[in-house]
Amino acid sequence: MISEREAAKYPFLNDAVTLVETLGLTLEDLMDPGHTKVLDRAERRVAQAIINGEATSELGDTITELLSFPVGNMFITAMGEQFLFRRYALSEAVRAQGLLKDETEERLAKIARLEFGWTLRLVDESLDGRLYRFELLFKDYLRNAAGFREPEWKIVNRLMREGYVLLTRREASRLLQEEIQRRIADLVSRRRQISLPGPLGAKVESLKKFFDENRSRLTGEDLPSELMTEAFPPCIRHAFEGLMAGKRLSHMERFGLTSFLINVGMDIDEIVNLFVSVTDFDEQFTRYQIEHIAGLRGSRTKYTPPTCSTFKTHSVCYNPERLCQHIKHPLSYYRIKVRDIQREQGPESGDEAPNTQAAK
Amino acid sequence: MAEQDWGSEQYVLEHFGGFYSTGAQHVEAPTEIKQREFGFLSFGGRTMFRHIGFEDTEELRRYLRNYSPAHSYFSAAYYQEPRAPMAEKGWIGADLVFDIDADHFDLPCQKTHDRWTCKTCGEAGKGHPPERCPGCGKATFAEENWLCESCLDAAKYEAQKLLDMLIQDFGFQPSELSVNFSGNRGYHVHVRSPLAKDLDQLARREVVDYILGIGIEAEYQGLTSRQVGGGSMLGRGGWRGRTIRALYDFVGKSTPEEIKALKLGRNTTRDLIEEKDEILSSLMNQHPSRIVRYIDKKSMEKLLDAAVDEQASAIDTVVTTDLRRLIRLPNTLHGKTGWLTQNVPIEDLPDYDPLTMAVAFNEGTEKVYIKRAPEINLQGEVYGPFEEETRELPLAVAMFLLCRKSARVVR
Ligand code: SF4
Ligand SMILES: [Zn+2]
Ligand SMILES: [Zn+2]
């Protein structure tokens, strides 16, 4: 059986879940003042996901640390924000990876095999000045690394033989992070959205408010939460309309349009649907690519759309307007145009513009 | 001039029918036939009959006997409901498939047997069409693509390199691989393995990049400017060994003139010539980073590109990453040649000659009028070239010309 401390470090492991189950805690139990610490820690987990995208480990009080994980999951499910499902999963996975990379090879291998079904062998090979400690079957490798953009993760650049890819300890734990993230994202998004009673519900409400305050920073900078297609610059409008008309977009148009839509706050699912409905793209693949651009995968950098000059070189720039002469970036066009339109719409909505900016 | 029934479709259809009346017995069902989708193109038909499913081999053979399709395909994928519309099929997994087609290569022989004609101004030339017509600058061409032993050998060579990588690098068992001559200009390789079956599209893309050597960087092939320890990589498996062996061969074999012809950096060119023995012995005995001081960055990229070109296998990128692809069914006829799509045991591949083995119509002769055709070597005999002439030819040759729509039957 798993120790309490181990379970607190890796609460998503099957053994840890079983351990929590044997405690048989009910929702009522959790609302008992004796569990305030658990609720507070769960709230902090979610808040850390929102602010930093990376939770810390608090192993001083292992039972609180352990119990706060399922409670945190519950909060996330109850908040019902698609965006947060993935961000929370990432935040928890990064936390776990920080601990994993210092585990012994044997411990890493055990988790990888038993929990995630990896076909993995321990080796001890020093090559190119690096110490390789594992050999992983290419299928398990690709499931986790195929989405990474950095060249060192491409299998052409890996040492591979007879189906096994050599990995250092740090690399193995990085790939495990992907597995963990997927598992947690599944965990929180599969469950039905619930409304929680009493102090639990109160925590969810305050977390929702906290997320709303940070939403613009995380998903769309200082832009309005409603998409304003009428404020799109000519290039984006052209690509967007082309897509709707079933035209094949060039690579640059697709990347430009996707990153633009992400940056003005369009929901990832909406973008996926948009692409899948008008093209014959494979949904899974499209989602993967879009999540990449949104910074939820791989290098975890969120891509901003290319500048006007890049758009010009790739003939994405289309019928530039007067306003285009004064800007260098399609997003600036959007920002200025949004403000203009809101101003035109009269004093009430005009008053809101400075507010949105102040919340930044 | 009106279309004069080039290809004598009815005649070819009847012969396909004759073939399948006995030949259908030799068509084997793919594994898990109930989970496969089938697709067929009929003569004269423009649309594919897709979403067809069979319960067993007999049902499939009956279909072939009844309809004598011009082209027969099955899905690399496994579905819960292969007959359902695409969105409702329930994808279970897919074989990993590779398509090698000499049509995508740049070969000297194509200059002798392929031609293009500009659809706008009628300008014509040999080989692959140019980017833009030298006559009028437009870019739409009619192409007449043929084939010969050289293209087929080139395709086979690529298939062999692919098999090496699948077995040595990916660790697939030879028994998990099957190789088919496509019935036209190339080969298909199917991997049926639990390791391949549920690879998603991104993973398959990575496999494609691996086979093509796309994205290889010197730094990750041990060619770093940082001097690191470790031994020679000449005998190493995977791309690491491949790139280093190709470099070794190149440095060892090239004459000073050949090295100069590459237009590498000035110092690099000098070192490759003057320090040749030193470089070779480093590659043989030490870590590849030892040779980086002789070769500047740009030159290294060029050398690596050349090494990759030689070692990679020229597969088609689209086929492998398409999770719902239909592929030709072995032992069926190819409607553009009248030859068989034919399974070739891996151990027989080196000696396999499709121009004798895959020919389906072996008996009799037919009188045909030929518009135009280059020389063709079939079953050890050379025929043609032909230009606006009537000839009585062995049925295999006549069928080939008819299937390519370059002749019609004269009765
Ligand atoms: S100038 Fe910039 S914003 Fe305007 S159309 Fe061109 S690329 Fe788009
Ligand atoms: Zn022309
Ligand atoms: Zn040829």
XYZ file of C-alpha atoms in Angstrom, chain A residues 17-284:
268
model
C -7.293 7.443 -4.940
C -7.966 4.140 -3.170
C -6.419 5.496 -0.001
C -8.730 8.506 -0.070
C -11.695 6.229 -0.683
C -10.916 4.096 2.360
C -11.214 7.248 4.462
C -14.848 7.366 3.327
C -15.287 11.135 3.613
C -18.696 12.548 2.666
C -19.609 16.060 1.566
C -21.037 16.675 5.046
C -17.742 15.647 6.613
C -15.953 18.159 4.459
C -18.246 20.960 5.593
C -17.313 20.253 9.171
C -15.095 23.042 10.566
C -12.480 20.394 11.292
C -11.786 20.269 7.582
C -11.352 23.984 6.983
C -7.692 23.413 6.257
C -8.520 20.958 3.499
C -10.945 23.379 1.861
C -8.476 26.224 2.132
C -5.716 24.194 0.556
C -8.030 23.028 -2.223
C -8.960 26.628 -2.881
C -5.295 27.543 -2.989
C -4.590 24.770 -5.483
C -7.181 26.221 -7.824
C -5.983 29.768 -7.245
C -2.404 28.746 -7.980
C -3.572 27.175 -11.223
C -5.278 30.439 -12.152
C -2.422 32.744 -11.221
C 0.722 30.770 -11.996
C -0.378 27.709 -13.902
C 1.736 25.794 -11.438
C 0.724 24.561 -7.996
C 3.238 24.320 -5.177
C 3.708 21.242 -3.060
C 2.844 21.622 0.622
C 3.999 18.414 2.158
C 4.191 19.653 5.775
C 0.667 18.403 6.407
C 0.359 15.354 4.212
C -3.239 14.407 4.935
C -4.465 17.919 4.110
C -2.346 17.911 0.982
C -3.790 14.567 -0.086
C -7.437 15.329 0.644
C -7.315 18.760 -0.924
C -6.643 17.244 -4.347
C -10.018 15.553 -4.883
C -11.689 18.594 -3.335
C -9.806 20.869 -5.729
C -10.946 18.670 -8.619
C -14.484 19.045 -7.368
C -14.160 22.827 -7.302
C -12.848 22.864 -10.859
C -15.637 20.639 -12.117
C -18.183 22.811 -10.321
C -16.736 25.988 -11.858
C -17.435 24.467 -15.269
C -14.833 26.550 -17.137
C -13.370 24.601 -20.079
C -10.296 26.746 -20.031
C -9.619 25.922 -16.411
C -9.925 22.142 -16.852
C -6.743 22.123 -18.843
C -4.971 24.838 -16.965
C -5.611 23.126 -13.653
C -4.498 19.767 -15.007
C -1.325 21.377 -16.283
C -0.724 23.157 -13.004
C -1.014 19.933 -11.009
C 1.053 17.967 -13.517
C 3.867 20.513 -13.395
C 3.805 20.340 -9.602
C 4.091 16.559 -9.702
C 6.870 16.683 -12.259
C 8.900 18.885 -9.943
C 8.866 16.033 -7.415
C 9.176 13.203 -9.914
C 12.428 14.380 -11.380
C 14.134 13.766 -8.047
C 12.752 10.275 -7.545
C 14.916 7.212 -8.040
C 14.860 5.557 -11.440
C 13.131 2.564 -9.932
C 10.331 4.660 -8.492
C 9.844 6.531 -11.777
C 9.771 3.282 -13.686
C 7.244 1.786 -11.329
C 4.841 4.702 -11.688
C 5.301 4.775 -15.444
C 4.643 1.079 -15.862
C 1.910 0.445 -13.351
C -0.020 3.665 -13.681
C 0.441 4.582 -17.322
C 1.245 1.254 -18.940
C 4.629 2.255 -20.324
C 6.924 -0.384 -21.765
C 10.113 0.854 -20.201
C 13.555 -0.576 -19.459
C 16.223 0.687 -17.135
C 19.589 1.289 -18.773
C 22.795 3.042 -17.895
C 24.360 4.604 -20.958
C 26.480 7.681 -21.182
C 26.322 9.254 -24.624
C 26.990 12.736 -25.981
C 27.835 13.750 -22.436
C 24.393 12.840 -21.117
C 23.384 10.029 -18.862
C 20.571 7.937 -20.266
C 18.701 5.930 -17.657
C 15.673 4.633 -19.562
C 14.635 3.065 -22.802
C 10.994 3.670 -23.711
C 8.985 1.917 -26.405
C 8.425 4.382 -29.283
C 4.642 4.065 -29.082
C 4.580 5.311 -25.493
C 7.154 7.922 -26.370
C 5.131 9.294 -29.262
C 1.883 9.370 -27.321
C 3.482 12.008 -25.137
C 6.186 13.702 -27.186
C 4.653 13.871 -30.665
C 3.088 17.224 -29.822
C 6.293 18.888 -28.613
C 7.787 21.475 -30.916
C 11.379 21.481 -29.755
C 13.659 19.661 -32.210
C 15.307 17.550 -29.533
C 12.014 15.714 -28.986
C 11.574 14.637 -32.602
C 12.332 10.945 -32.929
C 14.705 11.637 -35.834
C 16.871 13.428 -33.320
C 16.629 10.738 -30.652
C 18.780 7.724 -30.118
C 16.448 4.896 -31.042
C 17.009 1.236 -31.719
C 14.680 -1.681 -32.142
C 11.749 0.430 -31.132
C 13.185 1.866 -27.922
C 14.034 5.535 -27.375
C 16.727 6.507 -24.881
C 15.713 8.965 -22.163
C 17.424 10.777 -19.350
C 15.711 10.859 -15.987
C 14.556 14.412 -16.472
C 13.125 13.592 -19.891
C 11.246 10.617 -18.539
C 9.652 12.734 -15.857
C 8.762 15.389 -18.441
C 6.915 12.769 -20.487
C 5.191 11.506 -17.364
C 3.960 15.045 -16.828
C 2.003 14.726 -20.079
C 0.362 11.510 -18.905
C -0.533 13.079 -15.589
C -1.960 16.166 -17.218
C -4.158 14.038 -19.464
C -5.343 11.951 -16.562
C -6.297 14.959 -14.452
C -7.939 16.791 -17.349
C -10.036 13.685 -17.961
C -10.871 13.475 -14.299
C -12.209 17.007 -13.995
C -13.899 17.325 -17.373
C -15.610 13.938 -17.523
C -17.638 14.460 -14.398
C -20.994 16.127 -14.528
C -21.070 19.722 -13.388
C -22.378 19.816 -9.834
C -23.503 22.548 -7.529
C -21.944 22.292 -4.131
C -23.685 23.088 -0.849
C -22.709 25.382 2.020
C -19.095 26.437 2.537
C -18.053 24.357 -0.478
C -20.383 26.313 -2.716
C -19.128 29.529 -1.186
C -15.550 28.614 -2.111
C -16.607 27.864 -5.670
C -18.340 31.240 -5.902
C -15.316 33.127 -4.684
C -13.025 31.160 -7.011
C -15.318 31.973 -9.914
C -15.054 35.633 -9.067
C -11.302 35.338 -8.796
C -11.130 33.688 -12.182
C -13.329 36.364 -13.712
C -10.962 39.017 -12.441
C -8.070 37.221 -14.071
C -9.877 35.948 -17.112
C -8.949 38.778 -19.415
C -5.290 38.533 -18.482
C -5.286 34.777 -19.089
C -7.415 34.475 -22.137
C -7.665 37.757 -23.936
C -5.636 40.597 -22.459
C -7.595 43.820 -22.260
C -10.114 42.893 -24.893
C -13.858 42.571 -24.478
C -15.075 39.108 -23.531
C -17.568 39.137 -26.390
C -16.000 38.539 -29.760
C -16.480 41.572 -32.031
C -16.119 40.285 -35.558
C -16.936 43.724 -36.900
C -13.643 44.926 -35.412
C -11.511 42.345 -37.217
C -8.769 43.788 -39.440
C -9.215 43.209 -43.184
C -6.646 40.372 -43.315
C -8.329 38.374 -40.564
C -11.803 39.086 -41.911
C -10.659 37.842 -45.297
C -9.177 34.618 -43.905
C -12.185 34.089 -41.650
C -14.676 34.529 -44.457
C -12.564 32.343 -46.707
C -12.641 29.590 -44.134
C -16.410 29.878 -43.773
C -16.730 29.637 -47.535
C -14.777 26.399 -47.484
C -11.639 27.840 -49.046
C -8.338 26.081 -48.348
C -6.295 28.407 -46.215
C -2.544 28.564 -46.500
C -0.513 27.485 -43.521
C 0.208 31.087 -42.548
C -3.440 32.094 -42.885
C -4.495 29.225 -40.682
C -1.888 29.938 -38.060
C -2.594 33.682 -38.200
C -6.333 33.246 -37.924
C -6.144 30.666 -35.132
C -3.724 32.617 -33.007
C -5.730 35.783 -33.588
C -8.965 34.132 -32.487
C -7.289 32.687 -29.404
C -5.838 36.047 -28.493
C -9.129 37.873 -28.796
C -10.632 35.352 -26.404
C -12.535 32.907 -28.560
C -13.075 29.610 -26.798
C -10.869 26.757 -27.956
C -13.828 24.463 -28.485
C -15.489 27.052 -30.665
C -12.385 27.374 -32.795
C -12.089 23.613 -33.133
C -15.738 23.394 -34.145
C -15.273 26.177 -36.622
C -12.420 24.403 -38.366
C -13.954 20.954 -38.212
C -17.355 22.044 -39.456
C -16.147 23.807 -42.570
C -13.206 21.601 -43.516
C -12.588 17.889 -43.454
C -10.001 18.248 -40.716
C -9.748 15.525 -38.169
C -11.167 16.855 -34.920
C -8.529 15.384 -32.632
